[in-house]
CSV table of C-alpha atoms in Angstrom, one decimal:
chain,number,residue,atom,x,y,z
P,304,MET,CA,-34.9,53.5,-83.8
P,305,ALA,CA,-33.8,57.9,-82.7
P,306,VAL,CA,-30.9,58.4,-85.1
P,307,PRO,CA,-32.3,57.7,-88.5
P,308,PRO,CA,-34.7,60.7,-88.0
P,309,LEU,CA,-32.4,63.4,-85.9
P,310,ARG,CA,-30.2,62.9,-88.7
P,311,ALA,CA,-32.9,63.0,-92.2
P,312,LEU,CA,-34.5,66.2,-90.1
P,313,VAL,CA,-30.8,68.2,-89.8
P,314,ALA,CA,-29.7,67.0,-93.8
P,315,ALA,CA,-33.6,68.2,-94.6
P,316,GLY,CA,-32.7,71.6,-92.9
P,317,PHE,CA,-34.2,72.0,-90.3
P,318,ASP,CA,-32.3,74.0,-87.2
P,319,VAL,CA,-32.3,71.7,-84.6
P,320,ALA,CA,-32.4,74.2,-81.4
P,321,LEU,CA,-31.8,70.8,-79.0
P,322,VAL,CA,-31.8,67.3,-78.6
P,323,ILE,CA,-32.9,65.7,-75.4
P,324,THR,CA,-32.1,62.3,-74.9
P,325,ARG,CA,-31.1,60.0,-71.4
P,326,VAL,CA,-27.7,60.0,-69.7
P,327,ASP,CA,-24.8,58.2,-70.3
P,328,LYS,CA,-24.6,54.9,-68.7
P,329,ARG,CA,-22.3,52.4,-67.2
P,330,ARG,CA,-21.4,49.7,-70.6
P,331,GLY,CA,-19.3,46.7,-69.1
P,332,ARG,CA,-17.1,46.0,-66.5
P,333,GLY,CA,-15.6,49.5,-67.2
P,334,SER,CA,-16.3,52.6,-64.8
P,335,GLN,CA,-16.7,54.6,-68.5
P,336,LEU,CA,-19.9,56.4,-69.0
P,337,MET,CA,-21.4,55.6,-72.5
P,338,PRO,CA,-23.6,57.5,-74.4
P,339,SER,CA,-26.6,57.3,-76.2
P,340,PRO,CA,-27.0,56.8,-79.8
P,341,VAL,CA,-29.0,59.8,-80.3
P,342,LYS,CA,-26.7,61.9,-77.4
P,343,ALA,CA,-23.5,60.4,-80.1
P,344,ALA,CA,-25.0,60.9,-83.6
P,345,ALA,CA,-26.4,65.2,-81.8
P,346,LEU,CA,-23.0,65.4,-81.0
P,347,ASP,CA,-21.7,64.0,-83.8
P,348,LEU,CA,-23.2,66.3,-86.2
P,349,GLY,CA,-21.9,69.6,-84.0
P,350,LEU,CA,-25.6,69.8,-81.5
P,351,PRO,CA,-27.2,70.6,-78.4
P,352,VAL,CA,-27.7,68.0,-76.0
P,353,SER,CA,-29.7,68.0,-72.9
P,354,HIS,CA,-31.7,65.5,-70.5
P,355,SER,CA,-33.2,66.9,-69.1
P,356,VAL,CA,-37.3,67.2,-71.5
P,357,ASP,CA,-37.3,70.5,-69.2
P,358,ASP,CA,-35.3,72.2,-71.5
P,359,ALA,CA,-37.2,72.5,-74.1
P,360,VAL,CA,-39.7,75.0,-72.7
P,361,ASP,CA,-36.8,77.7,-73.3
P,362,ALA,CA,-34.9,76.1,-76.7
P,363,GLY,CA,-36.5,78.4,-78.3
P,364,ALA,CA,-38.0,75.4,-80.9
P,365,ASP,CA,-41.3,76.1,-82.6
P,366,LEU,CA,-42.4,72.6,-83.2
P,367,GLY,CA,-40.7,69.3,-80.9
P,368,VAL,CA,-40.3,65.6,-82.5
P,369,VAL,CA,-40.3,62.3,-80.1
P,370,VAL,CA,-38.5,59.3,-81.5
P,371,ALA,CA,-38.4,56.3,-79.1
P,372,PHE,CA,-38.3,58.9,-75.9
P,373,GLY,CA,-39.4,56.5,-73.3
P,374,GLN,CA,-41.2,58.8,-71.1
P,375,LEU,CA,-44.4,60.5,-70.5
P,376,ILE,CA,-43.6,64.4,-71.2
P,377,LYS,CA,-45.0,66.4,-68.6
P,378,PRO,CA,-48.1,68.9,-69.2
P,379,HIS,CA,-46.9,71.7,-69.1
P,380,VAL,CA,-44.1,71.0,-71.5
P,381,LEU,CA,-46.4,70.4,-73.7
P,382,ASP,CA,-48.2,73.8,-72.9
P,383,ALA,CA,-45.3,75.5,-74.5
P,384,LEU,CA,-44.0,73.6,-77.3
P,385,PRO,CA,-46.7,71.5,-79.4
P,386,MET,CA,-45.1,68.0,-80.6
P,387,VAL,CA,-45.2,65.8,-82.2
P,388,ASN,CA,-44.3,62.0,-81.9
P,389,LEU,CA,-43.2,59.8,-84.8
P,390,HIS,CA,-45.4,55.7,-83.2
P,391,PHE,CA,-44.7,52.2,-84.5
P,392,SER,CA,-47.7,51.0,-84.5
P,393,LEU,CA,-50.6,51.7,-86.0
P,394,LEU,CA,-52.9,53.1,-83.8
P,395,PRO,CA,-54.8,53.2,-81.1
P,396,ARG,CA,-53.3,49.3,-81.7
P,397,TRP,CA,-50.4,48.2,-80.1
P,398,ARG,CA,-50.1,52.1,-78.0
P,399,GLY,CA,-46.8,52.1,-75.3
P,400,ALA,CA,-42.9,50.7,-75.2
P,401,ALA,CA,-43.3,48.0,-77.0
P,402,PRO,CA,-45.4,48.3,-80.1
P,403,VAL,CA,-42.7,46.3,-82.8
P,404,GLU,CA,-42.2,43.4,-80.0
P,405,ARG,CA,-46.7,43.2,-79.5
P,406,ALA,CA,-47.1,43.4,-83.3
P,407,LEU,CA,-45.2,40.5,-83.7
P,408,LEU,CA,-46.1,38.4,-81.3
P,409,ALA,CA,-50.0,38.2,-81.2
P,410,GLY,CA,-49.1,37.9,-85.5
P,411,ASP,CA,-50.4,40.6,-86.1
P,412,SER,CA,-50.5,40.4,-90.4
P,413,GLU,CA,-49.3,43.8,-90.3
P,414,THR,CA,-48.2,46.7,-88.4
P,415,GLY,CA,-46.9,49.9,-89.2
P,416,VAL,CA,-46.0,53.3,-88.7
P,417,CYS,CA,-47.9,56.7,-87.4
P,418,LEU,CA,-47.2,60.4,-86.9
P,419,MET,CA,-49.0,61.6,-84.4
P,420,GLN,CA,-49.8,64.5,-82.3
P,421,LEU,CA,-48.3,64.5,-78.7
P,422,GLU,CA,-50.8,64.9,-75.7
P,423,GLU,CA,-50.7,64.3,-71.9
P,424,GLY,CA,-51.6,60.5,-72.8
P,425,LEU,CA,-49.6,58.0,-73.5
P,426,ASP,CA,-49.8,57.1,-78.2
P,427,THR,CA,-53.6,58.7,-77.5
P,428,GLY,CA,-53.1,61.6,-79.9
P,429,PRO,CA,-55.1,61.5,-82.6
P,430,VAL,CA,-52.8,61.5,-86.3
P,431,TYR,CA,-51.4,63.2,-89.4
P,432,ARG,CA,-50.8,60.4,-91.2
P,433,CYS,CA,-50.2,56.0,-91.4
P,434,GLU,CA,-48.3,53.8,-93.3
P,435,VAL,CA,-49.1,50.5,-93.1
P,436,VAL,CA,-45.7,47.4,-93.2
P,437,PRO,CA,-46.4,43.6,-93.0
P,438,ILE,CA,-45.6,41.4,-90.5
P,439,GLU,CA,-44.9,37.9,-93.5
P,440,GLU,CA,-44.2,34.9,-91.9
P,441,THR,CA,-40.6,34.7,-92.1
P,442,THR,CA,-39.9,38.7,-90.9
P,443,THR,CA,-38.3,39.2,-87.5
P,444,ALA,CA,-37.8,42.1,-85.3
P,445,ALA,CA,-35.0,43.7,-86.5
P,446,ASP,CA,-36.4,43.2,-89.8
P,447,LEU,CA,-39.4,44.8,-88.6
P,448,ARG,CA,-37.6,47.7,-86.8
P,449,ARG,CA,-35.4,48.8,-89.9
P,450,THR,CA,-38.3,49.1,-91.6
P,451,LEU,CA,-40.6,51.1,-90.5
P,452,VAL,CA,-37.4,53.7,-88.3
P,453,ASP,CA,-36.7,53.6,-92.9
P,454,LEU,CA,-41.0,54.3,-93.4
P,455,GLY,CA,-40.9,56.9,-90.8
P,456,THR,CA,-38.3,58.9,-91.2
P,457,ARG,CA,-38.8,58.9,-94.7
P,458,LEU,CA,-43.1,60.3,-93.4
P,459,LEU,CA,-42.2,62.5,-90.8
P,460,VAL,CA,-39.3,64.7,-93.5
P,461,ASP,CA,-42.0,64.4,-95.9
P,462,GLU,CA,-45.4,65.5,-93.4
P,463,LEU,CA,-42.5,69.1,-91.8
P,464,ARG,CA,-41.9,69.5,-95.6
P,465,VAL,CA,-44.8,70.0,-96.7
P,466,GLY,CA,-46.8,72.1,-93.4
P,467,LEU,CA,-48.7,69.7,-91.0
P,468,ASP,CA,-52.7,69.2,-91.1
P,469,ARG,CA,-55.1,69.4,-89.6
P,470,PRO,CA,-55.1,65.8,-87.2
P,471,HIS,CA,-58.0,63.7,-87.1
P,472,PRO,CA,-58.6,61.2,-83.8
P,473,GLN,CA,-57.9,57.7,-83.6
P,474,VAL,CA,-60.1,55.5,-85.1
P,475,GLY,CA,-60.0,51.7,-83.1
P,476,GLU,CA,-60.4,49.8,-79.9
P,477,PRO,CA,-56.2,50.7,-78.5
P,478,VAL,CA,-54.4,48.3,-77.7
P,479,TYR,CA,-51.6,48.2,-75.6
P,480,ALA,CA,-47.8,47.0,-75.7
P,481,ALA,CA,-46.7,46.7,-72.3
P,482,LYS,CA,-42.8,46.4,-72.5
P,483,LEU,CA,-41.3,43.1,-72.9
P,484,ARG,CA,-40.0,41.0,-69.3
P,485,ALA,CA,-37.4,39.0,-69.0
P,486,ASP,CA,-39.7,35.9,-68.2
P,487,GLU,CA,-41.6,36.0,-71.8
P,488,LEU,CA,-38.8,35.4,-73.5
P,489,GLN,CA,-37.5,31.4,-72.1
P,490,ILE,CA,-39.7,29.2,-74.5
P,491,ASP,CA,-42.9,27.6,-73.6
P,492,TRP,CA,-42.7,23.8,-75.0
P,493,ALA,CA,-46.2,24.3,-74.0
P,494,LYS,CA,-47.1,26.2,-76.6
P,495,SER,CA,-47.5,25.5,-80.3
P,496,PRO,CA,-44.5,25.5,-83.2
P,497,SER,CA,-45.9,28.6,-84.0
P,498,ASP,CA,-46.0,31.1,-81.6
P,499,ILE,CA,-42.9,29.5,-80.3
P,500,ASP,CA,-41.4,30.8,-83.9
P,501,ARG,CA,-42.0,34.2,-83.2
P,502,LEU,CA,-40.7,34.6,-79.9
P,503,VAL,CA,-37.4,33.1,-82.2
P,504,ARG,CA,-38.2,35.9,-84.5
P,505,LEU,CA,-38.5,38.5,-81.7
P,506,GLY,CA,-34.6,37.9,-80.3
P,507,GLY,CA,-33.0,36.9,-78.1
P,508,ALA,CA,-35.8,33.5,-76.8
P,509,TRP,CA,-34.1,30.5,-74.9
P,510,THR,CA,-34.6,27.4,-73.1
P,511,THR,CA,-32.0,25.3,-71.3
P,512,LEU,CA,-29.9,22.1,-72.6
P,513,HIS,CA,-28.4,20.0,-69.7
P,514,SER,CA,-29.3,22.9,-66.8
P,515,ARG,CA,-27.7,25.0,-68.9
P,516,ARG,CA,-29.0,28.3,-70.9
P,517,LEU,CA,-29.9,28.3,-74.9
P,518,ARG,CA,-30.7,30.7,-76.4
P,519,ILE,CA,-31.9,30.0,-79.8
P,520,VAL,CA,-30.7,32.9,-82.1
P,521,ALA,CA,-32.4,31.2,-85.6
P,522,ALA,CA,-35.3,28.3,-86.6
P,523,ASP,CA,-37.0,27.1,-89.4
P,524,LEU,CA,-40.7,27.3,-88.6
P,525,MET,CA,-41.6,23.5,-90.5
P,526,GLU,CA,-44.7,22.8,-88.9
P,527,PRO,CA,-47.0,24.9,-87.6
P,528,ALA,CA,-49.6,22.3,-87.2
P,529,ALA,CA,-46.4,20.0,-85.0
P,530,ALA,CA,-47.5,18.0,-82.1
P,531,VAL,CA,-46.2,20.3,-78.9
P,532,THR,CA,-42.8,18.6,-77.8
P,533,ASN,CA,-39.4,19.7,-76.2
P,534,GLU,CA,-38.2,16.8,-77.3
P,535,LEU,CA,-35.1,17.6,-79.4
P,536,ARG,CA,-34.1,14.9,-83.0
P,537,GLY,CA,-31.4,15.8,-84.1
P,538,ASP,CA,-32.0,19.7,-85.6
P,539,ARG,CA,-35.7,19.0,-84.8
P,540,VAL,CA,-38.0,19.7,-81.8
P,541,GLY,CA,-41.4,20.1,-82.6
P,542,GLY,CA,-42.8,22.1,-85.7
P,543,LEU,CA,-39.0,23.6,-85.4
P,544,ARG,CA,-35.7,23.2,-86.9
P,545,LEU,CA,-32.3,24.8,-85.3
P,546,VAL,CA,-30.8,26.1,-87.5
P,547,THR,CA,-28.7,29.1,-85.2
P,548,VAL,CA,-27.6,28.9,-81.4
P,549,GLN,CA,-25.8,30.5,-78.7
P,550,PRO,CA,-24.8,28.2,-75.8
P,551,GLU,CA,-24.3,30.5,-72.6
P,552,GLY,CA,-21.5,32.2,-72.3
P,553,ARG,CA,-20.1,31.8,-76.3
P,554,SER,CA,-20.8,33.2,-79.4
P,555,PRO,CA,-23.8,31.9,-82.3
P,556,MET,CA,-22.8,29.0,-83.9
P,557,PRO,CA,-24.4,26.9,-86.6
P,558,PHE,CA,-27.0,23.7,-84.3
P,559,ASP,CA,-24.7,21.8,-86.6
P,560,ALA,CA,-21.3,22.9,-84.6
P,561,PHE,CA,-23.2,23.1,-81.7
P,562,ALA,CA,-24.4,19.7,-81.6
P,563,ARG,CA,-21.7,17.8,-83.1
P,564,GLY,CA,-19.1,19.9,-80.3
P,565,ALA,CA,-22.0,18.8,-77.2
P,566,HIS,CA,-22.2,15.6,-77.7
P,567,LEU,CA,-26.2,15.1,-77.8
P,568,ALA,CA,-27.5,12.1,-77.6
P,569,ASP,CA,-30.9,10.8,-80.0
P,570,VAL,CA,-33.5,13.0,-77.7
P,571,GLU,CA,-32.0,16.1,-75.4
P,572,ALA,CA,-35.5,17.1,-73.3
P,573,LEU,CA,-35.5,20.9,-73.6
P,574,GLY,CA,-36.4,23.3,-70.5
P,575,ALA,CA,-36.8,19.8,-68.7
P,576,ASN,CA,-33.9,21.6,-66.3
P,577,ASP,CA,-33.9,24.1,-63.8
P,578,VAL,CA,-31.2,26.7,-64.4
P,579,THR,CA,-27.6,27.0,-63.1
P,580,SER,CA,-26.4,29.7,-64.2
P,581,VAL,CA,-28.2,32.4,-65.8
P,582,GLY,CA,-25.1,33.8,-68.0
P,583,SER,CA,-25.7,35.0,-72.1
Protein backbone atom coordinates (compact mmCIF):
# COMPACT_ATOMS: atom_id res chain seq x y z
CA MET A 1 0.00 0.00 0.00
CA ALA A 2 2.98 2.34 0.44
CA VAL A 3 4.46 1.88 -3.04
CA PRO A 4 1.99 4.04 -5.05
CA PRO A 5 2.38 7.05 -2.71
CA LEU A 6 6.18 6.76 -2.95
CA ARG A 7 6.13 6.64 -6.75
CA ALA A 8 3.62 9.50 -6.88
CA LEU A 9 5.76 11.76 -4.68
CA VAL A 10 8.77 11.22 -6.94
CA ALA A 11 6.67 11.74 -10.08
CA ALA A 12 5.32 14.99 -8.62
CA GLY A 13 8.86 16.32 -8.25
CA PHE A 14 9.37 15.97 -4.51
CA ASP A 15 12.94 15.29 -3.43
CA VAL A 16 12.85 12.06 -1.43
CA ALA A 17 15.99 12.10 0.69
CA LEU A 18 15.62 8.63 2.19
CA VAL A 19 13.23 5.67 2.16
CA ILE A 20 12.90 3.63 5.37
CA THR A 21 11.31 0.20 5.28
CA ARG A 22 11.53 -3.17 7.00
CA VAL A 23 14.53 -5.45 6.68
CA ASP A 24 14.71 -8.02 3.90
CA LYS A 25 12.95 -11.32 4.63
CA ARG A 26 13.51 -14.87 3.53
CA ARG A 27 10.80 -16.10 1.18
CA GLY A 28 9.84 -19.61 0.19
CA ARG A 29 11.97 -22.66 0.80
CA GLY A 30 15.22 -21.11 -0.34
CA SER A 31 17.54 -18.95 1.67
CA GLN A 32 17.39 -15.91 -0.59
CA LEU A 33 16.55 -12.63 1.11
CA MET A 34 13.79 -10.64 -0.56
CA PRO A 35 13.33 -6.87 -0.18
CA SER A 36 10.02 -5.35 0.79
CA PRO A 37 7.95 -3.96 -2.12
CA VAL A 38 8.82 -0.48 -0.86
CA LYS A 39 12.54 -1.18 -0.96
CA ALA A 40 12.27 -2.68 -4.44
CA ALA A 41 10.42 0.41 -5.67
CA ALA A 42 12.90 2.77 -4.01
CA LEU A 43 15.89 1.03 -5.59
CA ASP A 44 14.11 1.13 -8.95
CA LEU A 45 13.69 4.89 -8.49
CA GLY A 46 17.35 5.31 -7.49
CA LEU A 47 16.54 6.35 -3.92
CA PRO A 48 18.65 5.59 -0.84
CA VAL A 49 17.13 3.02 1.53
CA SER A 50 17.54 2.36 5.25
CA HIS A 51 16.03 -0.11 7.69
CA SER A 52 16.50 2.13 10.73
CA VAL A 53 14.02 4.87 11.63
CA ASP A 54 16.79 6.73 13.47
CA ASP A 55 18.44 7.45 10.12
CA ALA A 56 15.59 9.86 9.35
CA VAL A 57 17.05 12.30 11.88
CA ASP A 58 20.13 13.04 9.76
CA ALA A 59 18.56 12.58 6.32
CA GLY A 60 18.33 16.32 5.67
CA ALA A 61 14.57 16.13 5.04
CA ASP A 62 11.98 18.79 5.85
CA LEU A 63 9.10 16.35 6.35
CA GLY A 64 8.61 12.63 6.87
CA VAL A 65 5.76 10.80 5.14
CA VAL A 66 4.60 7.58 6.81
CA VAL A 67 2.42 5.03 5.00
CA ALA A 68 1.54 1.58 6.40
CA PHE A 69 4.80 1.44 8.34
CA GLY A 70 3.53 -0.86 11.07
CA GLN A 71 5.44 0.51 14.05
CA LEU A 72 5.41 3.58 16.28
CA ILE A 73 7.95 6.32 15.58
CA LYS A 74 10.04 7.14 18.64
CA PRO A 75 9.71 10.61 20.23
CA HIS A 76 13.30 11.67 19.57
CA VAL A 77 12.75 11.10 15.83
CA LEU A 78 9.50 13.08 15.83
CA ASP A 79 11.23 15.89 17.72
CA ALA A 80 13.87 16.10 15.01
CA LEU A 81 11.64 15.66 11.96
CA PRO A 82 7.93 16.51 11.64
CA MET A 83 5.94 13.72 10.01
CA VAL A 84 2.56 13.10 8.43
CA ASN A 85 0.81 9.75 8.22
CA LEU A 86 -1.54 8.48 5.53
CA HIS A 87 -4.00 6.35 7.51
CA PHE A 88 -6.64 4.19 5.86
CA SER A 89 -9.71 4.88 7.99
CA LEU A 90 -11.92 7.77 9.08
CA LEU A 91 -10.18 8.70 12.29
CA PRO A 92 -10.68 8.32 15.17
CA ARG A 93 -12.54 5.16 14.10
CA TRP A 94 -10.16 2.28 13.50
CA ARG A 95 -6.89 3.54 14.87
CA GLY A 96 -4.23 0.87 14.71
CA ALA A 97 -2.82 -1.92 12.59
CA ALA A 98 -5.80 -3.29 10.63
CA PRO A 99 -8.21 -0.45 9.81
CA VAL A 100 -9.33 -1.81 6.42
CA GLU A 101 -10.00 -5.30 7.74
CA ARG A 102 -11.82 -4.13 10.86
CA ALA A 103 -14.08 -1.73 8.95
CA LEU A 104 -15.14 -4.52 6.62
CA LEU A 105 -15.66 -7.12 9.36
CA ALA A 106 -17.70 -4.67 11.45
CA GLY A 107 -20.11 -4.10 8.58
CA ASP A 108 -19.33 -0.38 8.33
CA SER A 109 -21.13 1.33 5.47
CA GLU A 110 -18.18 3.63 4.82
CA THR A 111 -14.53 4.15 5.60
CA GLY A 112 -11.90 6.47 4.18
CA VAL A 113 -8.39 7.80 4.28
CA CYS A 114 -6.96 10.60 6.42
CA LEU A 115 -3.76 12.60 6.25
CA MET A 116 -2.78 13.28 9.83
CA GLN A 117 0.06 14.83 11.79
CA LEU A 118 2.09 12.09 13.38
CA GLU A 119 2.59 12.15 17.11
CA GLU A 120 3.73 9.67 19.74
CA GLY A 121 0.30 8.13 20.36
CA LEU A 122 -1.21 5.44 18.15
CA ASP A 123 -2.92 7.35 15.32
CA THR A 124 -3.98 10.11 17.72
CA GLY A 125 -2.61 13.12 15.85
CA PRO A 126 -4.71 15.97 14.42
CA VAL A 127 -6.00 15.59 10.87
CA TYR A 128 -5.33 17.73 7.81
CA ARG A 129 -7.91 16.18 5.49
CA CYS A 130 -10.03 13.04 5.07
CA GLU A 131 -11.83 11.47 2.13
CA VAL A 132 -14.79 9.09 2.46
CA VAL A 133 -15.16 5.76 0.63
CA PRO A 134 -18.42 3.75 0.69
CA ILE A 135 -18.31 0.03 1.48
CA GLU A 136 -20.82 -1.77 -0.72
CA GLU A 137 -22.41 -5.15 0.01
CA THR A 138 -20.00 -6.88 -2.39
CA THR A 139 -16.85 -4.87 -1.65
CA THR A 140 -13.83 -7.04 -0.85
CA ALA A 141 -10.83 -6.03 1.23
CA ALA A 142 -8.71 -6.07 -1.93
CA ASP A 143 -11.19 -3.71 -3.65
CA LEU A 144 -11.14 -1.43 -0.64
CA ARG A 145 -7.35 -1.31 -0.43
CA ARG A 146 -7.02 -0.38 -4.10
CA THR A 147 -9.60 2.41 -3.78
CA LEU A 148 -8.10 3.78 -0.57
CA VAL A 149 -4.55 3.75 -1.91
CA ASP A 150 -5.56 5.55 -5.12
CA LEU A 151 -7.56 8.16 -3.22
CA GLY A 152 -4.97 8.53 -0.48
CA THR A 153 -2.12 8.97 -2.95
CA ARG A 154 -3.93 11.83 -4.67
CA LEU A 155 -4.83 13.38 -1.31
CA LEU A 156 -1.21 13.23 -0.13
CA VAL A 157 0.27 14.79 -3.26
CA ASP A 158 -2.42 17.48 -3.45
CA GLU A 159 -1.97 18.51 0.19
CA LEU A 160 1.81 18.67 -0.04
CA ARG A 161 1.68 20.66 -3.27
CA VAL A 162 -0.48 23.42 -1.79
CA GLY A 163 1.21 23.32 1.62
CA LEU A 164 -0.16 21.90 4.85
CA ASP A 165 -2.65 24.02 6.79
CA ARG A 166 -3.13 23.78 10.53
CA PRO A 167 -4.60 20.34 11.30
CA HIS A 168 -7.78 19.92 13.35
CA PRO A 169 -8.24 17.54 16.30
CA GLN A 170 -9.94 14.22 15.75
CA VAL A 171 -13.61 14.24 16.75
CA GLY A 172 -15.55 11.20 17.91
CA GLU A 173 -15.16 8.02 19.90
CA PRO A 174 -11.87 6.22 19.21
CA VAL A 175 -12.14 2.63 18.02
CA TYR A 176 -9.03 0.47 17.78
CA ALA A 177 -8.22 -1.86 14.90
CA ALA A 178 -6.23 -4.69 16.42
CA LYS A 179 -4.06 -6.74 14.11
CA LEU A 180 -6.01 -9.63 12.65
CA ARG A 181 -5.27 -12.96 14.33
CA ALA A 182 -4.92 -16.11 12.25
CA ASP A 183 -7.71 -17.85 14.17
CA GLU A 184 -10.17 -15.10 13.21
CA LEU A 185 -10.08 -16.34 9.62
CA GLN A 186 -11.59 -19.70 10.56
CA ILE A 187 -15.31 -19.62 9.74
CA ASP A 188 -17.65 -20.00 12.70
CA TRP A 189 -20.79 -21.46 11.14
CA ALA A 190 -22.80 -20.41 14.20
CA LYS A 191 -22.55 -16.83 12.98
CA SER A 192 -25.00 -15.21 10.59
CA PRO A 193 -24.62 -15.54 6.81
CA SER A 194 -23.86 -11.79 6.65
CA ASP A 195 -21.01 -12.12 9.15
CA ILE A 196 -19.54 -15.07 7.25
CA ASP A 197 -19.92 -13.24 3.94
CA ARG A 198 -17.87 -10.32 5.27
CA LEU A 199 -15.16 -12.72 6.46
CA VAL A 200 -15.00 -14.28 3.00
CA ARG A 201 -14.73 -10.84 1.41
CA LEU A 202 -11.88 -10.09 3.76
CA GLY A 203 -9.81 -12.85 2.14
CA GLY A 204 -8.33 -16.00 3.65
CA ALA A 205 -11.52 -17.38 5.25
CA TRP A 206 -11.40 -21.14 5.73
CA THR A 207 -13.27 -24.10 7.12
CA THR A 208 -12.75 -27.86 7.13
CA LEU A 209 -14.26 -30.65 5.08
CA HIS A 210 -13.40 -34.30 5.74
CA SER A 211 -10.77 -33.13 8.24
CA ARG A 212 -8.94 -31.09 5.63
CA ARG A 213 -8.74 -27.36 5.28
CA LEU A 214 -10.92 -25.72 2.63
CA ARG A 215 -10.48 -22.03 1.90
CA ILE A 216 -13.59 -20.17 0.77
CA VAL A 217 -12.24 -17.72 -1.80
CA ALA A 218 -15.53 -16.28 -3.04
CA ALA A 219 -19.19 -16.71 -2.16
CA ASP A 220 -22.47 -14.98 -2.93
CA LEU A 221 -24.72 -13.87 -0.09
CA MET A 222 -28.14 -15.15 -1.16
CA GLU A 223 -30.22 -14.98 2.04
CA PRO A 224 -28.84 -12.76 4.81
CA ALA A 225 -31.56 -13.92 7.22
CA ALA A 226 -31.23 -17.63 6.40
CA ALA A 227 -31.04 -20.20 9.17
CA VAL A 228 -27.60 -20.65 10.70
CA THR A 229 -26.13 -23.98 9.62
CA ASN A 230 -22.90 -25.66 8.58
CA GLU A 231 -24.66 -28.12 6.28
CA LEU A 232 -23.45 -27.94 2.70
CA ARG A 233 -26.18 -28.91 0.22
CA GLY A 234 -25.01 -28.65 -3.35
CA ASP A 235 -23.24 -25.29 -3.46
CA ARG A 236 -25.32 -23.78 -0.63
CA VAL A 237 -24.51 -23.49 3.05
CA GLY A 238 -26.90 -21.38 5.07
CA GLY A 239 -27.55 -18.21 3.12
CA LEU A 240 -24.34 -18.48 1.07
CA ARG A 241 -23.62 -19.93 -2.35
CA LEU A 242 -20.02 -21.06 -2.68
CA VAL A 243 -18.40 -19.77 -5.87
CA THR A 244 -14.64 -20.36 -5.58
CA VAL A 245 -12.78 -22.57 -3.13
CA GLN A 246 -9.20 -23.66 -2.54
CA PRO A 247 -8.68 -27.21 -1.28
CA GLU A 248 -5.68 -27.86 0.89
CA GLY A 249 -2.49 -27.98 -1.17
CA ARG A 250 -4.17 -26.95 -4.41
CA SER A 251 -4.95 -23.81 -6.39
CA PRO A 252 -8.29 -21.96 -6.21
CA MET A 253 -11.00 -23.47 -8.41
CA PRO A 254 -14.70 -23.06 -9.15
CA PHE A 255 -16.77 -24.82 -6.52
CA ASP A 256 -18.53 -26.96 -9.13
CA ALA A 257 -15.19 -28.36 -10.30
CA PHE A 258 -14.15 -29.05 -6.71
CA ALA A 259 -17.44 -30.78 -5.92
CA ARG A 260 -17.15 -33.12 -8.90
CA GLY A 261 -13.63 -34.17 -7.94
CA ALA A 262 -14.40 -34.49 -4.23
CA HIS A 263 -17.47 -36.72 -4.78
CA LEU A 264 -19.50 -34.86 -2.19
CA ALA A 265 -22.53 -36.39 -0.52
CA ASP A 266 -25.91 -34.70 -0.78
CA VAL A 267 -25.28 -33.17 2.64
CA GLU A 268 -21.83 -32.44 4.06
CA ALA A 269 -20.93 -30.86 7.40
CA LEU A 270 -18.39 -28.05 7.13
CA GLY A 271 -16.09 -27.39 10.06
CA ALA A 272 -17.29 -30.48 11.86
CA ASN A 273 -13.94 -32.25 12.08
CA ASP A 274 -10.55 -31.38 13.51
CA VAL A 275 -7.89 -30.20 11.08
CA THR A 276 -5.30 -32.91 10.49
CA SER A 277 -3.09 -30.77 8.25
CA VAL A 278 -2.55 -27.05 8.14
CA GLY A 279 -1.27 -26.54 4.60
CA SER A 280 -2.65 -23.63 2.62
